Amino acid sequence: MAKIAFTGGGTVGHVSVNLSLIPTAIEQGHQAFYIGSKQGIEREMIESQLPEITYHTISSGKLRRYLSFENIKDVFKVLKGILDARKVLKKERPDALFSKGGFVSVPVVIAAKSLKIPTIIHESDLTPGLANKIALKFAKKIYTTFEDTVKYLPKDKADFVGATVRQDLLHGDKGRGYQLTEFTDQKPVLLVMGGSLGSKKLNEIIRQNLDLLLEKYQVIHLTGKGLLDTSLNNVKGYKQFEFVKDDLTDLLAITHTVISRAGSNAIYEFLTLNIPMLLIPLGLDQSRGDQIDNAKNFESKGYGRMIAEDQLTEHRLIDELKDIEAHRSTIIEAMHGYKESYTKEDLFNKFITDALD
């Protein structure tokens, strides 16, 4: 049996695959531990969801694509992170490292290379992030969720593995979904998700057009933390939550159409469930443009429609929803053409084989 180090952080997407692979590793008799930042979201997620896993902290800087005085300070943070990671890796002596990306992963991958520990990287988005571009120089392979991502990477290192979707997603309870929302099965359900932090602009447009939307749909609105509008609590056919975790599979089980950001994990879940989607990706003022690329790719494959956030208006939102419903059967037919490439067990077994070969 092997001992596996896992790393990745900064966003939910940089941790989620690790959260599925670590239990798989343990179920197969392997040992596992995690290396992350001191205060990043990865620490909160790992320690709350996998408390039995040892979590090691290291110094980490932020990788910026623009000139900033902070870049100078962060160089020293990254260098310290490499030393911190080397210390952890020398103590734990893992057989391999699995890196999900994010700036915290760079010093870990570099440290692993210096200790001759084989590393496999995972990239969820269509175009590789800066952290993975840097880390790839020190890694053995990189796995991709999008098939088109391979063309941006060295052929000898890139492997398309597709989306690794959690299996509980396929077992949502419709009865529980209707109970949570107090909806009926007599009218389609529209699920609106603005991401973990919510989207003020999207929330406003949904609320401004709520009467019109309720003519066609029952609406589940995931608003983001602190963004509920209590004045709408008693509106029939409208149910709002700040955030949903354990019950999300049940809400998805009753969802007819979804409006969402375009993080790769979320949109592949909608694809797996054959839910037509209207994607509103984070703009360039909030991200490097990875969600825009993801959304354009899904639109090109016929899985739904996208609206750039700076083009989001009341009329555009309604028009795109009407278009989705008019072409619903075509969209679902396109979705049926997608086949998930790897289960989490398949992905972990491939990782072990590739890393230790």
XYZ file of C-alpha atoms in Angstrom:
357
model
C 0.000 0.000 0.000
C 1.150 3.566 -0.735
C 1.259 6.797 1.232
C -0.215 9.727 -0.709
C 0.189 13.457 -0.200
C -2.618 15.710 -1.455
C -2.486 19.461 -2.046
C -4.528 22.214 -3.665
C -6.460 25.217 -2.470
C -7.620 28.779 -2.776
C -11.089 27.926 -4.125
C -13.667 25.183 -3.643
C -12.806 23.837 -7.103
C -9.185 23.351 -6.064
C -10.241 21.035 -3.241
C -13.335 19.148 -4.406
C -11.604 16.393 -6.399
C -9.264 15.778 -3.460
C -12.307 15.385 -1.217
C -13.495 12.506 -3.387
C -10.111 10.849 -3.912
C -8.890 10.837 -0.300
C -11.713 8.567 0.992
C -11.132 6.332 -2.037
C -7.447 6.043 -1.140
C -8.261 5.145 2.453
C -10.911 2.609 1.420
C -8.236 0.847 -0.652
C -5.889 0.683 2.337
C -3.574 3.567 1.442
C -2.465 6.334 3.817
C -3.164 9.986 3.039
C -2.375 13.452 4.358
C -2.921 17.018 3.146
C -0.687 20.046 2.662
C -2.358 23.430 2.417
C -2.250 27.040 3.538
C -2.815 28.209 7.088
C -6.011 30.132 6.470
C -7.258 29.051 3.040
C -10.627 27.517 2.231
C -8.885 24.155 1.756
C -8.125 23.972 5.480
C -11.751 24.608 6.406
C -13.011 22.023 3.903
C -10.527 19.275 4.726
C -10.704 19.662 8.502
C -14.510 19.794 8.518
C -15.190 17.024 6.018
C -12.194 14.744 6.595
C -11.206 15.335 10.243
C -9.313 12.048 10.371
C -6.777 13.336 7.813
C -3.625 15.073 9.052
C -3.489 18.611 7.675
C -0.052 20.253 7.389
C 0.224 24.020 6.880
C 2.832 25.861 4.829
C 3.575 29.454 3.889
C 2.049 30.458 0.562
C 2.040 33.570 -1.589
C -0.346 34.681 -4.297
C 0.522 34.313 -7.956
C -0.446 37.517 -9.773
C -0.535 38.221 -13.497
C -0.016 41.947 -12.946
C 2.728 44.166 -11.533
C 2.457 44.718 -7.798
C 4.812 45.423 -4.923
C 3.157 42.485 -3.173
C 4.762 40.185 -5.765
C 8.168 40.883 -4.222
C 6.995 39.858 -0.759
C 5.235 36.813 -2.128
C 8.428 35.531 -3.734
C 9.802 35.094 -0.224
C 6.553 33.503 0.929
C 6.766 30.946 -1.886
C 10.403 30.221 -1.078
C 9.478 29.679 2.561
C 6.577 27.515 1.376
C 9.008 25.286 -0.503
C 11.104 24.878 2.653
C 7.971 24.217 4.719
C 6.746 21.636 2.218
C 10.140 19.927 2.051
C 10.106 19.579 5.822
C 6.642 17.992 5.773
C 7.447 15.681 2.870
C 10.740 14.538 4.411
C 8.895 13.727 7.622
C 5.911 11.965 6.016
C 7.868 10.286 3.174
C 4.942 9.872 0.718
C 5.189 7.691 -2.353
C 3.379 10.207 -4.569
C 1.718 13.634 -4.600
C -1.652 14.551 -6.121
C -2.039 18.280 -6.751
C -5.356 19.936 -7.586
C -3.869 23.366 -8.272
C -4.155 26.798 -6.737
C -1.243 28.945 -5.583
C -0.605 26.868 -2.435
C 0.217 23.835 -4.571
C 3.229 25.370 -6.352
C 5.747 25.184 -3.472
C 4.525 21.672 -2.632
C 5.062 20.407 -6.181
C 8.500 22.036 -6.373
C 9.472 20.520 -3.015
C 8.249 17.103 -4.131
C 10.357 17.307 -7.276
C 13.444 18.162 -5.209
C 12.829 15.007 -3.159
C 12.102 12.869 -6.247
C 8.477 12.305 -5.232
C 6.352 11.766 -8.380
C 3.543 14.296 -8.829
C 0.334 14.193 -10.827
C -1.567 17.464 -11.380
C -5.296 17.833 -12.069
C -6.748 20.726 -14.092
C -10.528 21.221 -14.036
C -10.861 24.280 -16.269
C -10.620 24.499 -20.031
C -7.415 26.534 -19.914
C -4.718 25.790 -17.309
C -4.317 28.223 -14.439
C -1.033 29.982 -13.743
C -0.283 27.769 -10.741
C -0.627 24.588 -12.784
C 1.402 26.045 -15.651
C 4.276 26.629 -13.247
C 3.844 23.341 -11.372
C 3.672 21.304 -14.586
C 7.398 21.856 -15.120
C 8.010 19.809 -11.967
C 5.277 17.183 -12.434
C 5.085 13.848 -14.170
C 1.617 14.260 -15.704
C -1.422 16.529 -15.768
C -4.997 15.235 -15.979
C -7.649 17.353 -17.719
C -11.408 17.549 -17.301
C -12.019 19.121 -20.723
C -10.824 17.200 -23.771
C -9.891 20.475 -25.504
C -7.477 21.369 -22.681
C -4.942 18.866 -23.981
C -4.074 21.137 -26.905
C -2.747 23.772 -24.473
C -0.344 21.301 -22.828
C 2.746 19.199 -23.674
C 1.522 16.040 -25.403
C 3.794 13.785 -23.391
C 2.358 14.994 -20.087
C -1.354 15.596 -20.728
C -4.104 13.011 -20.213
C -7.820 13.705 -20.718
C -9.786 11.999 -17.943
C -13.093 13.869 -18.089
C -15.182 14.925 -15.120
C -15.131 12.946 -11.914
C -18.637 13.451 -10.571
C -19.617 12.375 -7.070
C -21.901 9.343 -7.167
C -24.404 10.669 -4.611
C -25.349 13.236 -7.237
C -27.216 10.499 -9.085
C -29.308 9.582 -6.070
C -31.043 12.826 -5.156
C -34.416 12.410 -3.482
C -37.175 14.219 -5.391
C -39.600 13.851 -2.503
C -37.110 15.510 -0.185
C -36.511 18.256 -2.771
C -40.224 19.079 -2.946
C -40.455 18.948 0.848
C -37.572 21.419 1.291
C -39.071 23.884 -1.172
C -42.789 23.260 -0.576
C -43.096 23.039 -4.369
C -45.220 20.627 -6.417
C -44.388 18.440 -9.392
C -46.987 20.275 -11.507
C -44.691 23.088 -12.627
C -41.013 23.173 -13.816
C -38.339 24.212 -11.323
C -35.673 26.819 -12.127
C -32.575 26.689 -9.913
C -30.512 29.902 -9.668
C -26.956 29.622 -8.325
C -24.614 32.606 -8.109
C -21.667 30.708 -6.652
C -20.618 30.346 -3.006
C -20.373 34.135 -2.579
C -23.480 34.867 -4.612
C -23.940 37.443 -7.368
C -25.534 40.739 -6.427
C -26.323 41.602 -10.043
C -27.898 38.215 -10.781
C -29.880 38.323 -7.542
C -31.285 41.743 -8.428
C -32.325 40.708 -11.927
C -33.991 37.517 -10.677
C -35.958 39.485 -8.096
C -36.905 42.228 -10.554
C -38.290 39.591 -12.933
C -39.700 37.233 -10.314
C -43.352 37.704 -11.308
C -42.499 36.893 -14.922
C -40.352 33.894 -13.978
C -43.049 32.503 -11.697
C -45.467 32.365 -14.625
C -43.289 29.617 -16.118
C -41.322 28.193 -13.193
C -41.096 27.538 -9.513
C -37.823 29.206 -8.488
C -35.115 27.971 -6.105
C -32.698 30.832 -5.473
C -29.290 30.202 -3.856
C -28.418 33.815 -3.066
C -25.021 33.612 -1.372
C -24.154 34.363 2.235
C -25.936 37.389 3.676
C -27.899 38.071 0.482
C -31.382 36.817 1.362
C -34.346 39.156 0.815
C -36.689 38.377 3.701
C -39.465 40.454 2.133
C -39.885 37.615 -0.407
C -40.095 34.769 2.107
C -43.830 34.245 1.618
C -43.934 34.458 -2.184
C -45.568 31.282 -3.454
C -43.365 29.249 -5.787
C -40.167 31.018 -4.679
C -37.723 29.535 -2.171
C -34.414 31.152 -1.279
C -31.406 29.791 0.584
C -28.089 31.460 1.326
C -26.197 28.260 0.606
C -27.068 24.567 0.367
C -24.627 21.726 0.930
C -26.025 18.319 1.918
C -29.463 18.939 0.370
C -28.215 20.158 -3.008
C -28.553 16.729 -4.639
C -32.229 16.666 -3.632
C -32.820 20.139 -5.080
C -31.049 19.154 -8.303
C -33.305 16.096 -8.541
C -36.319 18.374 -9.053
C -34.536 20.983 -11.203
C -35.753 21.472 -14.756
C -33.363 24.280 -15.825
C -30.462 25.993 -14.050
C -28.950 29.483 -14.104
C -25.416 29.321 -12.775
C -21.836 30.513 -12.746
C -19.530 28.352 -14.863
C -17.158 26.648 -12.449
C -16.183 23.329 -14.021
C -17.308 21.112 -11.138
C -20.808 22.578 -11.087
C -21.421 22.587 -14.832
C -20.277 18.973 -15.209
C -22.743 18.021 -12.485
C -25.546 19.685 -14.468
C -24.323 17.895 -17.584
C -24.310 14.530 -15.827
C -27.912 15.122 -14.722
C -28.970 16.375 -18.190
C -30.121 19.742 -16.837
C -30.079 22.485 -19.521
C -28.115 25.472 -18.265
C -27.883 29.222 -18.708
C -24.337 30.118 -17.678
C -23.259 33.542 -16.435
C -19.493 33.214 -15.860
C -17.396 35.401 -13.620
C -16.061 38.336 -15.610
C -12.450 39.320 -16.210
C -12.739 41.858 -13.400
C -13.194 38.969 -10.942
C -11.177 36.113 -12.458
C -8.603 35.153 -15.080
C -11.431 34.259 -17.481
C -11.499 30.504 -16.843
C -15.278 30.462 -16.328
C -15.785 32.364 -19.566
C -13.792 29.689 -21.412
C -15.753 26.927 -19.682
C -19.091 28.502 -20.578
C -18.148 29.105 -24.217
C -17.042 25.479 -24.520
C -20.322 24.154 -23.132
C -22.356 26.498 -25.319
C -20.414 25.343 -28.397
C -21.259 21.725 -27.561
C -24.955 22.561 -27.281
C -25.385 22.007 -23.532
C -27.002 25.396 -22.934
C -26.485 29.126 -23.381
C -24.224 31.759 -21.837
C -24.459 35.463 -21.084
C -21.366 37.505 -20.253
C -21.991 39.258 -16.942
C -21.466 42.706 -18.448
C -24.220 41.857 -20.952
C -26.659 40.553 -18.356
C -29.955 42.444 -18.551
C -33.540 41.599 -17.654
C -34.538 41.177 -21.297
C -31.474 39.098 -22.199
C -32.058 36.749 -19.263
C -35.684 36.116 -20.192
C -34.908 35.760 -23.906
C -32.161 33.174 -23.277
C -34.410 31.168 -20.968
C -37.110 31.148 -23.642
C -34.538 29.969 -26.180
C -33.414 27.158 -23.891
C -36.990 25.953 -23.434
C -37.671 26.178 -27.170
C -34.644 23.976 -27.892
C -34.826 21.837 -24.780
C -34.994 18.463 -26.526
C -31.984 19.317 -28.722
C -29.952 20.398 -25.688
C -30.737 17.222 -23.765
C -29.923 15.103 -26.810
C -26.498 16.783 -26.994
C -25.986 16.095 -23.282
C -26.710 12.417 -23.786
C -23.708 12.313 -26.117
C -21.364 13.041 -23.217
C -19.939 10.113 -21.292
C -18.163 10.519 -17.991
C -14.644 9.187 -18.509
C -13.634 8.155 -15.007
C -15.270 7.324 -11.707
C -13.355 8.477 -8.640
C -12.095 4.902 -8.220
C -10.921 4.808 -11.842
C -9.188 8.173 -11.449
C -7.422 7.178 -8.241
C -6.272 3.865 -9.722
C -4.946 5.663 -12.790
C -3.128 8.124 -10.544
C -1.460 5.339 -8.569
C -0.421 3.538 -11.746
C 0.914 6.653 -13.465
C 2.666 8.027 -10.387
C 4.390 4.838 -9.321
C 5.135 3.423 -12.763
